Amino acid sequence: MIESLRALLPGDRVLTRDVHLAAYESDGLTAFRTKPRAVVLPETGEEVIKVVRWCHQHGVPFVARGSGTSLSGGSLPVEEGIVIALNRLNRILEVDPVDRVAVVEPGVINLDVSRAAEQYGLHFAPDPSSQTICTIGGNVAFNSGGAHCLKYGMTANHVLGMKAVLATGEVAEFGGRSREQVGPDFVGLFCGSEGLFGVGVEFILRLLPEAECFHTVLAGYRSLEEAGDAVAAVIDSGLLPGALEIMDALAIEAAEAAVSCGYPAGAEAVLIVELEGPVEKVAAERVKLDEILEKTHSFEKRVAADSMERMTIWKGRKSAFSAVGRLSPDFIVQDGVVPRTRLGEALRRIGEMSEETGFRVANVFHAGDGNLHPLILYDGRMEGSLEGAEALAGRILEMCVEMGGSITGEHGVGMEKRDYLPGMFSDYDIEVMKRVRAAFDPKEVANPGKMFPGSEAPSLSRSGLHPLEEAGVISRE
Amino acid sequence: MAEKPSSAEEVAEVVRAHARISAVGGRTKPALVGEGKELGLSGLTGITDYKASEYTFTARAGTTIREVEEVLKAKRQYLPFDPLFAESGATLGGTVASGACGPGRFRFGGLRDFFIGVQFVDGAGELVRSGGKVVKNAAGFDLPKFLVGSMGRFGVMTELSFKVFPAPFETVNLSVICPDHVSAVERLAEVASSRWEADALEYDPSGKTILLRLGGPGEALDQICEEIEGRWPGEVEQFKGTTGWRDLREARWAQGAFLVKVPITLSRVSRLADWVDGCAGAVRCWCSSGGNVAWLSFGRNELNAVDEVLRGHSMAGVTLRGSDPNGPWLGERRESAILGAVKKALDPGNRFPEI
């Protein structure tokens, strides 16, 4: 049957040899791997539509994939299915400085949108840490986040319109170029649907003006709790920083070893606060911020004097994830969310669980929105180590739900957390979601086995860092 | 059975008892109400959870915007999208169902950007939850967003969670008189892409006047105002107070029987404004949110003409006030199988008004 795919695309763009398929058998969640039956490389939206219609007609499961950086196993192939690799649909079709939108194909790399908009003083706000390599199609499917979500929201907040081929083969256009629309918000529903509805072939993205200036502060604390208190003080002050990030001692140690970011020696925690906006506003707000931080117990405070120093501060933060790879052959990263006022309690409990189970846990998190990123270190070569780490990860997710938070802030449920979805939603809530899914995909051919519990899991096998992670190109955040 | 349900369970019970039913909040946008039994939500009120430090609150669907805004104001917080018709008694549920935002939508986004979680009764008469109560969440399908602007066609919302923001320390208002619509659009584009960070950016085509609201520390605003005044000398004026913005949020400029929301883009604003000028007062227009929404107000006699113009420009509109037997949708409608399929998934018994 796969042979009939070759009628849709030139033969060299339908890959079936093992050596070619190997590159697609895993994504950012490296513990899982599955070999698909074929990988197709469409170059136009029309070709994607043809392939999806073929899948619907023949009942062949498909997984659309960009750069494969999903941390929840969202682009993990299905054994009996095909992978639709969208990297060649990488055209930025339009940047409109008046309407302040960009029209792009799904394989466009996140950062390239901002690069194209820069000439007009505009940018695309969502900035997942893998933004130099991850693609817009994947950002939309998993509603990716980043360090600026408190102020600017997630990917879904920046997608205004789209053209998609649904899993039924229907080609639909949702939303448009306006920031407002009438009728139910299908764009909002499609964002974060984890590839279960179909494949977006064109997106209209909202662009925002670039901030005129930044004021970036790095503060060192003797305890995580003190850093957490500082976050609460900033939030309660009425300031709305663009970013509020915390790293703990283990994460600092790793970042220091990797990129020599020069964070305050002996810090149990560092806090990064960044204000942004017109110079006059930032000048006035930094006075308020200084007053607030003055009252906290930071033992060292540094202010970035220029963009180079700002980059150095962020370098430590952004390298933390791949840097943890120096401390351990393997690690799992979770992205559960807790109410911000309970961050301190959540971190204390993670610490206790770490001691109890013997797995080291490094913490890096988006403190402004309560989005944790515990990195659970393990050694995949040791019997039972991955399973033990996964069990600890599961306990952390359960804690997030119990506190009134979420099992995922920005990575999505995917393959990894599907068994925890019932912790957040009732059986009936999930049944309704499945009814909605069936409206888009009655045959369950679009990315089956993700988000919903109960499907058979593929084998766990890999040990060690993702090759791109080793190269420092991507990081798990 | 409760005539005036005061709990989500009671709402579900009423829904199950009627083959056709339509939710009603504060009746500030009467065109939302469809056929069937009217299900009033004035008994389903109250903020159930609000911790200012979380930037979130949860409230029952019939809670008025006015109540919410008062509670938020006490903690120096606000709903940045300026929900409409607060003084007239609009409720949270009706606000989300209509998808209508005010001037503040410009800076940080609209309802879709602040509505984070929902409990609703689906067409099977069962309670469903979607989204969450924390500012960041990517678990499960985002039904809250889907319900924004859905006009109550998929379910009856019973409880809603929102993200909120700290209110600006101070605000300053400016008006900019423009020679014509084309130059107004150029100026709107300049402000929208500028370093100034306007919180609101409105355009009144009848007076060819741009209205700007800036928020932040007072001393910074003074300097930014000075720069804007220097950019268009003699055409920029400061105005005090919040009355003007409140009037806008109540659409007091709109005197016609019909009030219609039309999503638009800035590059098309001057053409629409020209058409409105040609209507010699029979149609009034207000452009909101940096030229992303055109509000049209007109009498019954103009309904067909507006519908035709929208179709001619491949634009769509939705009526919030004014009664049209053909339903609230005007202008171009995209035919899609998926709309019917999702309607069936959420409202299998077709209890709620037709989409």
Coordinates of C-alpha atoms in Angstrom, one line a residue, chain A residues 97-100 122 142-143 145-146 149-151 153-154 156-157 159 166 170 173-175 177-189 191-194 196-197 206 209 212 235-240 276-281 284-285 288 337-342 366 369 371 404-410 412-413 421 424-425 428-429 432-433 435-437 439-440 451-452, chain B residues 51-55 99 101 105-113 120 122 124 126-131 133-143 145-150 154 163 165-167 169 185 189 192-197 199 215-217 219-221 223-224 227 261 263-267 290 292-293 316-318 329 334-339 341-342 345-346 348 355:
Chain A
P97 CA 3.9 45.8 8.8
V98 CA 0.5 47.6 8.6
D99 CA -1.7 44.7 9.8
R100 CA 1.3 43.4 11.8
L122 CA 8.3 43.7 15.1
F142 CA 1.5 21.8 21.2
N143 CA 0.8 25.4 22.2
G145 CA 5.4 28.5 25.8
G146 CA 8.7 30.1 26.7
C149 CA 4.2 33.7 28.9
L150 CA 2.9 35.6 31.9
K151 CA 2.9 38.9 30.0
G153 CA 0.7 34.3 26.6
M154 CA 1.5 31.1 24.8
A156 CA -2.2 30.1 20.8
N157 CA -2.4 33.8 21.8
V159 CA -2.0 32.6 16.0
L166 CA -8.3 18.0 8.8
E170 CA -11.6 18.5 4.6
E173 CA -9.7 28.0 6.8
F174 CA -10.1 29.3 10.4
G175 CA -9.8 32.9 11.7
R177 CA -5.7 38.5 9.6
S178 CA -7.7 40.4 12.2
R179 CA -6.9 40.1 15.8
E180 CA -10.6 39.6 16.4
Q181 CA -13.1 37.2 14.7
V182 CA -16.7 36.2 14.9
G183 CA -18.1 32.8 15.6
P184 CA -16.5 30.0 17.7
D185 CA -12.7 30.2 17.9
F186 CA -11.5 27.2 15.8
V187 CA -7.9 28.6 15.8
G188 CA -7.9 28.6 19.5
L189 CA -9.2 25.0 19.6
C191 CA -3.7 25.2 18.9
G192 CA -2.6 22.6 21.4
S193 CA -4.7 19.9 19.8
E194 CA -1.4 17.9 19.6
L196 CA -5.1 15.0 16.7
F197 CA -7.2 17.1 14.3
R206 CA 0.3 38.1 15.3
P209 CA 6.5 45.7 18.4
E212 CA 12.7 49.5 23.1
I235 CA 4.1 40.2 41.6
D236 CA 2.3 42.0 44.4
S237 CA 4.0 45.3 43.6
G238 CA 1.9 45.9 40.4
L239 CA 4.9 45.5 38.1
L240 CA 4.4 43.2 35.1
E276 CA 11.0 45.8 29.1
G277 CA 9.3 48.7 27.3
P278 CA 9.9 52.3 26.4
V279 CA 13.1 53.7 28.1
E280 CA 11.1 56.2 30.2
K281 CA 8.8 53.5 31.5
A284 CA 10.7 54.5 36.3
E285 CA 9.8 50.9 36.9
K288 CA 10.3 50.4 42.0
V337 CA 2.3 24.0 36.9
V338 CA 1.3 25.0 40.4
P339 CA -0.5 28.1 41.7
R340 CA 2.4 30.6 42.0
T341 CA 1.6 31.2 45.7
R342 CA 2.4 27.5 46.4
H366 CA 9.3 30.1 35.0
D369 CA 3.6 31.7 36.1
N371 CA 5.6 26.6 35.7
G404 CA -4.9 22.9 41.7
G405 CA -2.4 23.3 38.9
S406 CA -1.7 21.4 35.6
I407 CA 0.2 18.4 34.4
T408 CA 1.7 20.5 31.6
G409 CA 2.3 24.2 31.2
E410 CA 3.9 24.2 27.7
G412 CA 1.7 19.2 26.0
V413 CA 0.5 15.8 27.2
L421 CA -4.7 13.3 32.0
M424 CA -7.0 16.6 35.8
F425 CA -10.2 15.7 34.1
Y428 CA -16.9 12.6 31.1
D429 CA -14.6 15.6 30.4
V432 CA -16.3 15.0 25.5
M433 CA -12.8 15.7 24.3
R435 CA -16.2 13.3 20.8
V436 CA -14.6 16.6 19.6
R437 CA -11.6 14.6 18.3
A439 CA -15.6 15.2 14.7
F440 CA -12.1 16.1 13.3
M451 CA -3.0 12.8 24.8
F452 CA -5.5 10.2 25.7
Chain B
K51 CA -6.2 35.3 45.0
A52 CA -4.6 38.5 43.7
S53 CA -1.1 37.0 43.8
E54 CA -2.2 34.3 41.3
Y55 CA -3.4 36.8 38.7
G99 CA -16.6 37.5 22.2
C101 CA -14.0 43.3 23.9
R105 CA -8.1 44.8 23.8
F106 CA -5.3 46.5 21.9
R107 CA -2.4 46.1 24.2
F108 CA -2.5 42.6 25.8
G109 CA -5.2 40.8 23.8
G110 CA -8.8 39.9 24.0
L111 CA -11.1 37.5 25.7
R112 CA -9.4 34.6 24.1
D113 CA -6.1 35.7 25.7
F120 CA -20.3 24.2 31.1
D122 CA -23.2 20.4 27.1
A124 CA -26.4 16.1 26.7
E126 CA -23.9 17.0 31.5
L127 CA -21.3 19.1 33.3
V128 CA -18.0 19.4 31.5
R129 CA -14.7 21.1 32.6
S130 CA -12.0 22.3 30.2
G131 CA -8.9 24.4 30.6
K133 CA -7.3 27.7 36.9
V134 CA -3.7 28.5 36.6
V135 CA -2.2 31.2 34.2
K136 CA -0.3 28.6 32.2
N137 CA -1.8 25.2 31.1
A138 CA -1.5 23.1 28.0
A139 CA -3.4 20.0 29.1
G140 CA -6.3 18.8 26.9
F141 CA -8.2 20.6 24.1
D142 CA -8.7 24.3 24.7
L143 CA -12.5 24.4 24.8
K145 CA -11.0 29.5 23.6
F146 CA -13.5 27.7 21.3
L147 CA -16.4 29.1 23.4
V148 CA -15.3 32.7 22.9
G149 CA -17.7 34.1 20.4
S150 CA -19.7 30.9 20.1
F154 CA -22.5 24.7 22.1
K163 CA -6.3 35.5 34.0
F165 CA -3.2 41.8 35.2
P166 CA -2.1 44.5 37.5
A167 CA -3.7 47.8 36.6
F169 CA -0.1 52.9 37.9
V185 CA -4.7 54.7 9.1
A189 CA -0.1 51.9 12.0
A192 CA 0.8 50.4 16.7
S193 CA 4.3 49.6 15.8
S194 CA 5.9 52.3 17.9
R195 CA 7.9 52.2 21.1
W196 CA 5.2 54.0 22.9
E197 CA 3.2 51.0 24.1
D199 CA -2.9 50.4 26.0
G215 CA -0.6 53.3 31.0
G216 CA 2.4 53.2 33.3
P217 CA 4.4 55.3 35.9
E219 CA 6.6 60.5 35.0
A220 CA 7.3 58.2 32.1
L221 CA 3.9 58.9 30.5
Q223 CA 7.6 62.2 28.5
I224 CA 6.0 59.9 26.0
E227 CA 7.0 63.0 22.1
K261 CA -19.1 43.6 15.4
P263 CA -13.4 41.9 12.5
I264 CA -11.3 43.9 10.1
T265 CA -7.6 44.8 9.5
L266 CA -6.1 48.2 9.6
S267 CA -5.3 48.2 5.9
G290 CA -5.9 49.4 16.5
N292 CA -9.0 45.3 14.2
V293 CA -12.7 45.7 14.9
A316 CA -18.2 38.7 8.4
G317 CA -20.1 40.3 11.2
V318 CA -22.1 39.3 14.2
W329 CA -24.5 36.3 11.5
R334 CA -17.6 30.0 5.5
E335 CA -19.3 26.7 4.8
S336 CA -17.5 23.8 6.6
A337 CA -18.4 20.3 7.5
I338 CA -16.3 20.6 10.7
L339 CA -18.6 23.3 12.2
A341 CA -19.5 18.0 13.3
V342 CA -18.3 19.8 16.4
A345 CA -20.2 16.5 19.3
L346 CA -21.0 19.1 22.0
P348 CA -25.8 16.0 20.3
I355 CA -25.0 27.8 14.7

